């Protein structure tokens, strides 16, 4: 690849900025025609059909309905249908979401999922795929809630010659391949970690060197509730509890203040204490406070502290596991006063399986390392996506030219 010259002698100024002289400022309607499948009615779908039917809600995922092979063949022979490699785009709901059609038998929801039947002498489907990622749709009515045909047709994009389109897509596909492989590794590691949690936290799999029998204890035997109000109005960080990340500073998480100015009724959460959302624990909203010497939490939360029998990181991983989230759900559903949530009296009766302290530490350490491995690949994925974004910006505007 070679950089553009500074003085733009071989470039022209357009509505999309500076483009190479031999590139066109094109509209999607100039290079293709919008297509869509014939409308399918609900009575024509079933759960027992042979051909997957994708609605807007299942676009790019598993279908939630099917149609018969006979109906599929009938409509395919009479109406428009995407070709393998064409880019399907969501015109409603998840606006602009794209999927590359793999050519397998499938039917798509009429006007909500469309594709551009391109003139292949002007635009390749591979290049169009990347165009959809950078294109900006304009609407005179303000916020776009649906990609009507005229909005798609009038969408402008930089159009290099075919040979340059192909070279650009070859380069960008290398990044896509790396991104997809990294996503696959993350999915595999997450599945592995899920199995490790299931095996290690239930004693189905024991770590080498540990053979002592595990104890079954109720939470109140290893922890006690802590209720300290912020009566003197300390200026402390207010925390919120999230499903995946546990306790986080509220201002950082929401980006704005969602709690009142008077925090005198809020509960103090000292360092090395647990807290859970009393009314929403069935979602996994339980956290461990290890960041601040003291912090505040909504009065609707329950705070507790463990004793010397427990290694807190082990218990935290245990209480965040799917097994225990299911336990919270059962107890919430069985509560006479559902609005009261899972209060300490009921929560503290939950049974936990505890090995000796050293085994708790070893299990927690192994699971932490496994999670850190996932985070490393997530960081790699974010870096690859950022690199691709920057590269697209340069290649699809001609700022950086490819050598043919």
Short mmCIF file of C-alpha atoms in Angstrom, two decimals:
data_model
loop_
_atom_site.label_atom_id
_atom_site.label_comp_id
_atom_site.label_asym_id
_atom_site.label_seq_id
_atom_site.Cartn_x
_atom_site.Cartn_y
_atom_site.Cartn_z
CA UNK A 1 0.00 0.00 0.00
CA UNK A 2 1.16 3.55 -0.65
CA UNK A 3 0.16 6.82 0.99
CA UNK A 4 -1.52 9.66 -0.82
CA UNK A 5 0.46 12.78 -1.67
CA UNK A 6 -0.05 15.76 0.59
CA UNK A 7 -1.14 18.32 -2.04
CA UNK A 8 -4.07 16.22 -3.37
CA UNK A 9 -3.08 16.81 -7.01
CA UNK A 10 -4.66 13.49 -8.05
CA UNK A 11 -7.70 13.92 -5.80
CA UNK A 12 -11.03 15.69 -6.03
CA UNK A 13 -13.16 17.23 -3.31
CA UNK A 14 -16.61 15.61 -2.96
CA UNK A 15 -19.52 15.51 -0.55
CA UNK A 16 -17.72 12.64 1.20
CA UNK A 17 -14.42 14.46 1.31
CA UNK A 18 -11.34 14.00 -0.86
CA UNK A 19 -11.44 11.01 -3.23
CA UNK A 20 -9.00 9.82 -5.93
CA UNK A 21 -9.74 11.33 -9.36
CA UNK A 22 -10.59 7.95 -10.92
CA UNK A 23 -13.05 7.05 -8.14
CA UNK A 24 -16.76 7.86 -8.39
CA UNK A 25 -19.04 9.35 -5.78
CA UNK A 26 -21.89 6.89 -6.34
CA UNK A 27 -25.30 6.11 -4.90
CA UNK A 28 -26.42 2.57 -4.13
CA UNK A 29 -29.34 3.10 -6.50
CA UNK A 30 -26.85 3.76 -9.33
CA UNK A 31 -25.24 0.34 -9.08
CA UNK A 32 -28.07 -1.99 -8.10
CA UNK A 33 -31.73 -2.62 -7.53
CA UNK A 34 -33.33 -3.30 -4.17
CA UNK A 35 -34.94 -6.73 -3.90
CA UNK A 36 -37.03 -8.51 -1.30
CA UNK A 37 -38.87 -11.80 -0.93
CA UNK A 38 -42.63 -12.09 -1.40
CA UNK A 39 -44.58 -11.65 1.79
CA UNK A 40 -45.20 -14.80 3.83
CA UNK A 41 -48.29 -14.93 6.05
CA UNK A 42 -48.28 -16.46 9.53
CA UNK A 43 -50.60 -19.28 8.51
CA UNK A 44 -48.03 -20.32 5.88
CA UNK A 45 -45.34 -20.94 8.52
CA UNK A 46 -45.04 -23.80 10.97
CA UNK A 47 -42.59 -25.45 13.35
CA UNK A 48 -42.42 -28.58 11.19
CA UNK A 49 -41.51 -27.13 7.79
CA UNK A 50 -38.27 -27.98 5.99
CA UNK A 51 -37.13 -24.46 5.03
CA UNK A 52 -36.02 -21.91 7.71
CA UNK A 53 -37.95 -18.64 7.72
CA UNK A 54 -36.10 -15.64 9.15
CA UNK A 55 -38.05 -12.76 10.61
CA UNK A 56 -36.47 -9.48 11.63
CA UNK A 57 -36.02 -10.74 15.21
CA UNK A 58 -34.15 -13.87 14.15
CA UNK A 59 -32.17 -12.30 11.31
CA UNK A 60 -28.67 -13.76 11.35
CA UNK A 61 -29.57 -16.21 14.14
CA UNK A 62 -31.62 -19.35 14.53
CA UNK A 63 -35.02 -19.19 12.75
CA UNK A 64 -38.17 -19.24 14.83
CA UNK A 65 -40.40 -20.54 12.03
CA UNK A 66 -40.32 -22.69 8.90
CA UNK A 67 -42.17 -23.04 5.61
CA UNK A 68 -42.81 -26.09 3.46
CA UNK A 69 -40.41 -27.06 0.69
CA UNK A 70 -43.26 -26.86 -1.83
CA UNK A 71 -44.08 -23.24 -0.93
CA UNK A 72 -40.38 -22.35 -1.00
CA UNK A 73 -39.91 -23.80 -4.50
CA UNK A 74 -43.10 -22.15 -5.73
CA UNK A 75 -42.12 -18.67 -4.58
CA UNK A 76 -38.48 -19.07 -5.56
CA UNK A 77 -39.45 -19.84 -9.14
CA UNK A 78 -41.78 -16.83 -9.43
CA UNK A 79 -40.21 -14.07 -7.31
CA UNK A 80 -36.85 -12.49 -6.55
CA UNK A 81 -34.46 -14.41 -4.36
CA UNK A 82 -30.92 -13.64 -3.13
CA UNK A 83 -27.91 -15.31 -4.71
CA UNK A 84 -25.07 -16.87 -2.77
CA UNK A 85 -22.66 -14.18 -1.60
CA UNK A 86 -25.15 -11.32 -1.73
CA UNK A 87 -25.47 -9.09 1.32
CA UNK A 88 -28.79 -9.15 3.15
CA UNK A 89 -29.53 -6.00 5.13
CA UNK A 90 -32.03 -5.29 7.88
CA UNK A 91 -34.36 -2.47 6.86
CA UNK A 92 -36.16 -2.32 10.22
CA UNK A 93 -35.48 -3.20 13.85
CA UNK A 94 -31.72 -3.74 13.85
CA UNK A 95 -31.22 -1.09 11.17
CA UNK A 96 -28.31 -1.74 8.84
CA UNK A 97 -27.36 -5.14 10.25
CA UNK A 98 -25.91 -7.29 7.47
CA UNK A 99 -25.53 -11.00 6.79
CA UNK A 100 -23.75 -12.64 3.86
CA UNK A 101 -26.17 -15.11 2.30
CA UNK A 102 -24.51 -18.52 2.14
CA UNK A 103 -26.84 -19.91 -0.52
CA UNK A 104 -28.51 -22.49 1.72
CA UNK A 105 -32.31 -22.90 1.38
CA UNK A 106 -33.97 -20.17 3.47
CA UNK A 107 -36.72 -17.56 3.22
CA UNK A 108 -36.62 -14.00 4.50
CA UNK A 109 -39.29 -11.65 5.83
CA UNK A 110 -40.55 -9.58 2.87
CA UNK A 111 -39.75 -5.85 3.13
CA UNK A 112 -37.89 -5.99 6.45
CA UNK A 113 -34.90 -7.89 5.02
CA UNK A 114 -33.70 -6.68 1.63
CA UNK A 115 -30.67 -6.95 -0.64
CA UNK A 116 -29.12 -4.99 -3.47
CA UNK A 117 -29.04 -6.83 -6.79
CA UNK A 118 -25.86 -5.17 -8.01
CA UNK A 119 -24.45 -4.61 -11.47
CA UNK A 120 -21.34 -6.76 -11.04
CA UNK A 121 -19.51 -4.76 -13.69
CA UNK A 122 -19.60 -1.78 -11.32
CA UNK A 123 -19.66 -3.13 -7.78
CA UNK A 124 -18.64 -6.44 -6.19
CA UNK A 125 -20.70 -7.89 -3.33
CA UNK A 126 -17.50 -8.23 -1.29
CA UNK A 127 -16.83 -4.49 -1.56
CA UNK A 128 -20.49 -3.71 -0.86
CA UNK A 129 -20.18 -5.63 2.42
CA UNK A 130 -17.59 -3.11 3.65
CA UNK A 131 -19.49 -0.16 2.17
CA UNK A 132 -22.45 -1.07 4.41
CA UNK A 133 -20.15 -0.78 7.44
CA UNK A 134 -19.16 2.82 6.73
CA UNK A 135 -22.19 4.19 4.90
CA UNK A 136 -24.31 6.90 6.49
CA UNK A 137 -28.01 6.89 5.69
CA UNK A 138 -29.69 10.30 5.48
CA UNK A 139 -33.36 11.07 6.12
CA UNK A 140 -35.17 14.38 5.81
CA UNK A 141 -37.46 13.35 8.66
CA UNK A 142 -34.67 13.23 11.24
CA UNK A 143 -34.12 9.97 13.09
CA UNK A 144 -34.32 6.94 10.81
CA UNK A 145 -36.62 4.21 12.10
CA UNK A 146 -36.74 2.29 8.85
CA UNK A 147 -34.55 2.05 5.76
CA UNK A 148 -37.08 2.81 3.05
CA UNK A 149 -36.04 2.11 -0.53
CA UNK A 150 -35.34 5.77 -1.32
CA UNK A 151 -33.05 6.06 1.72
CA UNK A 152 -31.02 3.05 0.57
CA UNK A 153 -31.00 4.18 -3.07
CA UNK A 154 -29.72 7.65 -2.17
CA UNK A 155 -26.99 6.44 0.19
CA UNK A 156 -23.65 7.72 -1.14
CA UNK A 157 -20.37 5.79 -1.11
CA UNK A 158 -16.87 5.97 -2.67
CA UNK A 159 -16.65 3.67 -5.72
CA UNK A 160 -13.16 2.74 -6.92
CA UNK A 161 -12.56 0.74 -10.13
CA UNK A 162 -13.31 -2.99 -9.92
CA UNK A 163 -9.68 -4.08 -9.72
CA UNK A 164 -9.11 -1.76 -6.74
CA UNK A 165 -12.33 -2.92 -5.07
CA UNK A 166 -11.08 -6.50 -5.21
CA UNK A 167 -7.68 -5.62 -3.77
CA UNK A 168 -9.24 -3.61 -0.94
CA UNK A 169 -11.60 -6.45 0.02
CA UNK A 170 -8.72 -8.96 -0.05
CA UNK A 171 -6.83 -6.85 2.48
CA UNK A 172 -9.84 -6.25 4.75
CA UNK A 173 -10.88 -9.91 4.62
CA UNK A 174 -7.56 -10.76 6.28
CA UNK A 175 -8.63 -8.72 9.30
CA UNK A 176 -12.09 -10.30 9.21
CA UNK A 177 -10.55 -13.76 9.25
CA UNK A 178 -8.43 -12.88 12.28
CA UNK A 179 -11.46 -11.32 14.02
CA UNK A 180 -13.63 -14.39 13.38
CA UNK A 181 -10.91 -16.78 14.59
CA UNK A 182 -10.48 -14.75 17.77
CA UNK A 183 -14.24 -14.80 18.36
CA UNK A 184 -14.24 -18.57 17.95
CA UNK A 185 -11.40 -18.92 20.47
CA UNK A 186 -13.29 -16.72 22.95
CA UNK A 187 -16.44 -18.82 22.53
CA UNK A 188 -14.45 -22.02 23.06
CA UNK A 189 -12.73 -20.64 26.17
CA UNK A 190 -16.03 -19.41 27.60
CA UNK A 191 -17.53 -22.86 27.09
CA UNK A 192 -14.49 -24.43 28.74
CA UNK A 193 -14.74 -22.02 31.69
CA UNK A 194 -18.42 -22.81 32.09
CA UNK A 195 -17.51 -26.48 32.38
CA UNK A 196 -14.72 -25.73 34.86
CA UNK A 197 -17.12 -23.77 37.07
CA UNK A 198 -19.64 -26.60 36.97
CA UNK A 199 -17.03 -29.24 37.81
CA UNK A 200 -14.77 -27.44 40.28
CA UNK A 201 -17.46 -25.68 42.33
CA UNK A 202 -19.48 -28.87 42.79
CA UNK A 203 -16.53 -31.21 43.57
CA UNK A 204 -17.21 -33.27 40.42
CA UNK A 205 -13.59 -32.57 39.56
CA UNK A 206 -10.97 -32.30 42.30
CA UNK A 207 -7.65 -30.54 42.05
CA UNK A 208 -4.55 -32.62 42.60
CA UNK A 209 -3.51 -32.89 46.24
CA UNK A 210 -6.95 -32.29 47.77
CA UNK A 211 -9.00 -35.20 49.11
CA UNK A 212 -10.82 -33.87 52.23
CA UNK A 213 -14.60 -34.13 52.20
CA UNK A 214 -16.54 -30.96 51.47
CA UNK A 215 -18.93 -29.44 54.00
CA UNK A 216 -22.51 -28.40 53.38
CA UNK A 217 -23.26 -25.20 55.27
CA UNK A 218 -26.00 -22.60 55.16
CA UNK A 219 -24.82 -19.10 54.35
CA UNK A 220 -25.72 -17.81 57.83
CA UNK A 221 -23.13 -20.27 59.25
CA UNK A 222 -20.31 -18.58 57.32
CA UNK A 223 -21.53 -14.97 57.04
CA UNK A 224 -23.57 -12.30 58.77
CA UNK A 225 -25.63 -9.39 57.51
CA UNK A 226 -24.13 -5.92 57.97
CA UNK A 227 -26.42 -2.88 58.20
CA UNK A 228 -24.64 0.48 58.59
CA UNK A 229 -26.46 3.60 57.37
CA UNK A 230 -24.68 6.69 56.08
CA UNK A 231 -26.35 8.85 58.75
CA UNK A 232 -23.52 11.36 59.02
CA UNK A 233 -23.54 11.87 55.24
CA UNK A 234 -20.05 10.69 54.29
CA UNK A 235 -19.02 11.69 50.77
CA UNK A 236 -18.36 8.18 49.44
CA UNK A 237 -18.52 6.57 46.01
CA UNK A 238 -21.98 5.19 45.26
CA UNK A 239 -21.96 1.71 43.76
CA UNK A 240 -24.41 -0.18 41.57
CA UNK A 241 -24.53 -3.93 41.14
CA UNK A 242 -24.42 -5.41 37.64
CA UNK A 243 -25.22 -8.86 36.35
CA UNK A 244 -21.78 -9.54 34.88
CA UNK A 245 -19.33 -7.14 36.53
CA UNK A 246 -20.60 -7.12 40.12
CA UNK A 247 -20.21 -3.86 42.04
CA UNK A 248 -19.19 -0.87 39.92
CA UNK A 249 -19.13 2.91 40.54
CA UNK A 250 -22.57 4.15 39.51
CA UNK A 251 -21.34 7.34 37.81
CA UNK A 252 -18.77 5.41 35.74
CA UNK A 253 -21.24 2.73 34.72
CA UNK A 254 -24.23 4.90 33.79
CA UNK A 255 -22.28 7.98 32.71
CA UNK A 256 -24.64 10.17 34.72
CA UNK A 257 -26.07 10.50 38.21
CA UNK A 258 -28.96 8.09 38.79
CA UNK A 259 -29.06 8.36 42.59
CA UNK A 260 -30.38 11.15 44.79
CA UNK A 261 -28.33 13.92 46.41
CA UNK A 262 -29.34 12.76 49.91
CA UNK A 263 -27.45 9.53 50.64
CA UNK A 264 -28.09 9.50 54.40
CA UNK A 265 -30.30 6.39 54.08
CA UNK A 266 -27.79 4.55 51.88
CA UNK A 267 -25.88 1.60 53.29
CA UNK A 268 -22.13 1.66 53.82
CA UNK A 269 -20.26 -1.20 52.14
CA UNK A 270 -16.81 -1.61 53.72
CA UNK A 271 -14.00 -3.24 51.78
CA UNK A 272 -14.17 -7.05 51.58
CA UNK A 273 -17.94 -7.15 52.00
CA UNK A 274 -20.57 -8.64 49.67
CA UNK A 275 -23.69 -6.85 48.47
CA UNK A 276 -26.61 -7.98 46.37
CA UNK A 277 -29.68 -6.35 44.84
CA UNK A 278 -32.42 -7.64 47.12
CA UNK A 279 -35.12 -7.26 44.47
CA UNK A 280 -33.04 -8.37 41.45
CA UNK A 281 -30.64 -11.04 42.67
CA UNK A 282 -32.31 -13.60 40.40
CA UNK A 283 -30.53 -11.78 37.54
CA UNK A 284 -27.17 -12.48 39.17
CA UNK A 285 -26.83 -8.99 40.65
CA UNK A 286 -24.41 -9.80 43.46
CA UNK A 287 -20.98 -8.24 43.93
CA UNK A 288 -17.88 -8.06 46.11
CA UNK A 289 -16.46 -4.73 47.28
CA UNK A 290 -12.66 -4.84 47.04
CA UNK A 291 -11.95 -1.44 45.44
CA UNK A 292 -12.65 1.17 48.13
CA UNK A 293 -12.06 1.36 51.86
CA UNK A 294 -15.73 2.27 52.11
CA UNK A 295 -18.47 2.88 49.57
CA UNK A 296 -22.23 3.38 49.47
CA UNK A 297 -25.02 1.23 48.11
CA UNK A 298 -28.76 1.79 47.72
CA UNK A 299 -30.83 0.94 50.83
CA UNK A 300 -32.56 -1.65 48.63
CA UNK A 301 -29.40 -3.78 48.72
CA UNK A 302 -28.32 -6.40 51.27
CA UNK A 303 -24.75 -6.30 52.62
CA UNK A 304 -22.97 -9.19 54.34
CA UNK A 305 -19.50 -10.23 55.56
CA UNK A 306 -18.01 -13.73 55.67
CA UNK A 307 -16.02 -15.33 58.50
CA UNK A 308 -12.63 -17.06 58.57
CA UNK A 309 -14.00 -20.30 57.05
CA UNK A 310 -14.38 -18.67 53.65
CA UNK A 311 -12.05 -17.45 50.93
CA UNK A 312 -14.13 -14.62 49.52
CA UNK A 313 -13.10 -14.99 45.87
CA UNK A 314 -14.20 -18.64 45.95
CA UNK A 315 -17.57 -17.75 47.45
CA UNK A 316 -18.05 -14.90 44.98
CA UNK A 317 -17.51 -17.24 42.03
CA UNK A 318 -19.85 -19.76 43.62
CA UNK A 319 -22.64 -17.24 44.20
CA UNK A 320 -22.30 -15.88 40.63
CA UNK A 321 -22.56 -19.37 39.07
CA UNK A 322 -25.61 -20.47 37.07
CA UNK A 323 -26.43 -23.06 39.73
CA UNK A 324 -26.92 -20.39 42.39
CA UNK A 325 -28.68 -17.93 40.10
CA UNK A 326 -31.18 -20.74 39.50
CA UNK A 327 -31.47 -21.13 43.28
CA UNK A 328 -32.24 -17.41 43.69
CA UNK A 329 -34.93 -17.67 41.01
CA UNK A 330 -36.60 -20.58 42.79
CA UNK A 331 -36.66 -18.78 46.11
CA UNK A 332 -37.93 -15.54 44.55
CA UNK A 333 -40.74 -17.39 42.77
CA UNK A 334 -41.69 -19.18 45.97
CA UNK A 335 -41.76 -15.97 48.01
CA UNK A 336 -45.17 -14.97 49.37
CA UNK A 337 -44.32 -11.30 48.94
CA UNK A 338 -42.53 -11.29 45.56
CA UNK A 339 -42.06 -7.52 45.76
CA UNK A 340 -39.93 -7.97 48.85
CA UNK A 341 -37.25 -9.80 46.89
CA UNK A 342 -34.80 -12.22 48.48
CA UNK A 343 -34.10 -10.82 51.92
CA UNK A 344 -31.31 -11.97 54.21
CA UNK A 345 -33.49 -14.31 56.28
CA UNK A 346 -34.25 -16.40 53.21
CA UNK A 347 -30.96 -15.85 51.38
CA UNK A 348 -28.94 -16.96 54.40
CA UNK A 349 -30.63 -20.39 54.35
CA UNK A 350 -29.08 -21.24 50.98
CA UNK A 351 -26.67 -24.16 51.28
CA UNK A 352 -23.12 -23.77 49.98
CA UNK A 353 -20.58 -26.54 49.39
CA UNK A 354 -17.26 -25.62 50.98
CA UNK A 355 -13.94 -27.43 50.75
CA UNK A 356 -11.10 -26.61 53.11
CA UNK A 357 -9.70 -23.07 52.84
CA UNK A 358 -6.60 -24.03 50.82
CA UNK A 359 -8.69 -25.86 48.24
CA UNK A 360 -11.03 -22.86 48.00
CA UNK A 361 -8.00 -20.68 47.22
CA UNK A 362 -6.66 -23.12 44.63
CA UNK A 363 -10.03 -23.38 42.86
CA UNK A 364 -10.52 -19.61 42.85
CA UNK A 365 -7.00 -19.08 41.50
CA UNK A 366 -7.50 -21.54 38.64
CA UNK A 367 -10.86 -20.00 37.66
CA UNK A 368 -9.35 -16.50 37.80
CA UNK A 369 -6.55 -17.52 35.44
CA UNK A 370 -9.11 -19.09 33.09
CA UNK A 371 -11.13 -15.84 33.07
CA UNK A 372 -7.99 -13.77 32.50
CA UNK A 373 -7.24 -15.85 29.41
CA UNK A 374 -10.65 -14.90 28.00
CA UNK A 375 -10.02 -11.24 28.79
CA UNK A 376 -6.70 -11.33 26.91
CA UNK A 377 -8.44 -12.61 23.80
CA UNK A 378 -11.23 -10.04 24.24
CA UNK A 379 -8.56 -7.33 24.32
CA UNK A 380 -7.00 -8.82 21.19
CA UNK A 381 -10.43 -8.83 19.52
CA UNK A 382 -11.01 -5.16 20.43
CA UNK A 383 -7.57 -4.26 19.04
CA UNK A 384 -8.24 -6.11 15.76
CA UNK A 385 -11.62 -4.42 15.38
CA UNK A 386 -10.06 -1.01 16.00
CA UNK A 387 -7.29 -1.72 13.49
CA UNK A 388 -9.84 -2.80 10.89
CA UNK A 389 -11.93 0.32 11.51
CA UNK A 390 -8.91 2.57 10.95
CA UNK A 391 -7.82 0.61 7.89
CA UNK A 392 -11.31 0.78 6.38
CA UNK A 393 -11.38 4.53 6.86
CA UNK A 394 -8.15 4.88 4.91
CA UNK A 395 -8.78 2.28 2.20
CA UNK A 396 -12.42 3.05 1.46
CA UNK A 397 -11.74 6.75 1.05
CA UNK A 398 -8.57 6.34 -1.00
CA UNK A 399 -6.47 8.07 1.64
CA UNK A 400 -4.22 5.04 1.39
CA UNK A 401 -4.04 3.48 -2.09
CA UNK A 402 -3.44 -0.20 -2.75
CA UNK A 403 -0.87 -1.46 -5.20
CA UNK A 404 -2.41 -3.52 -7.97
#
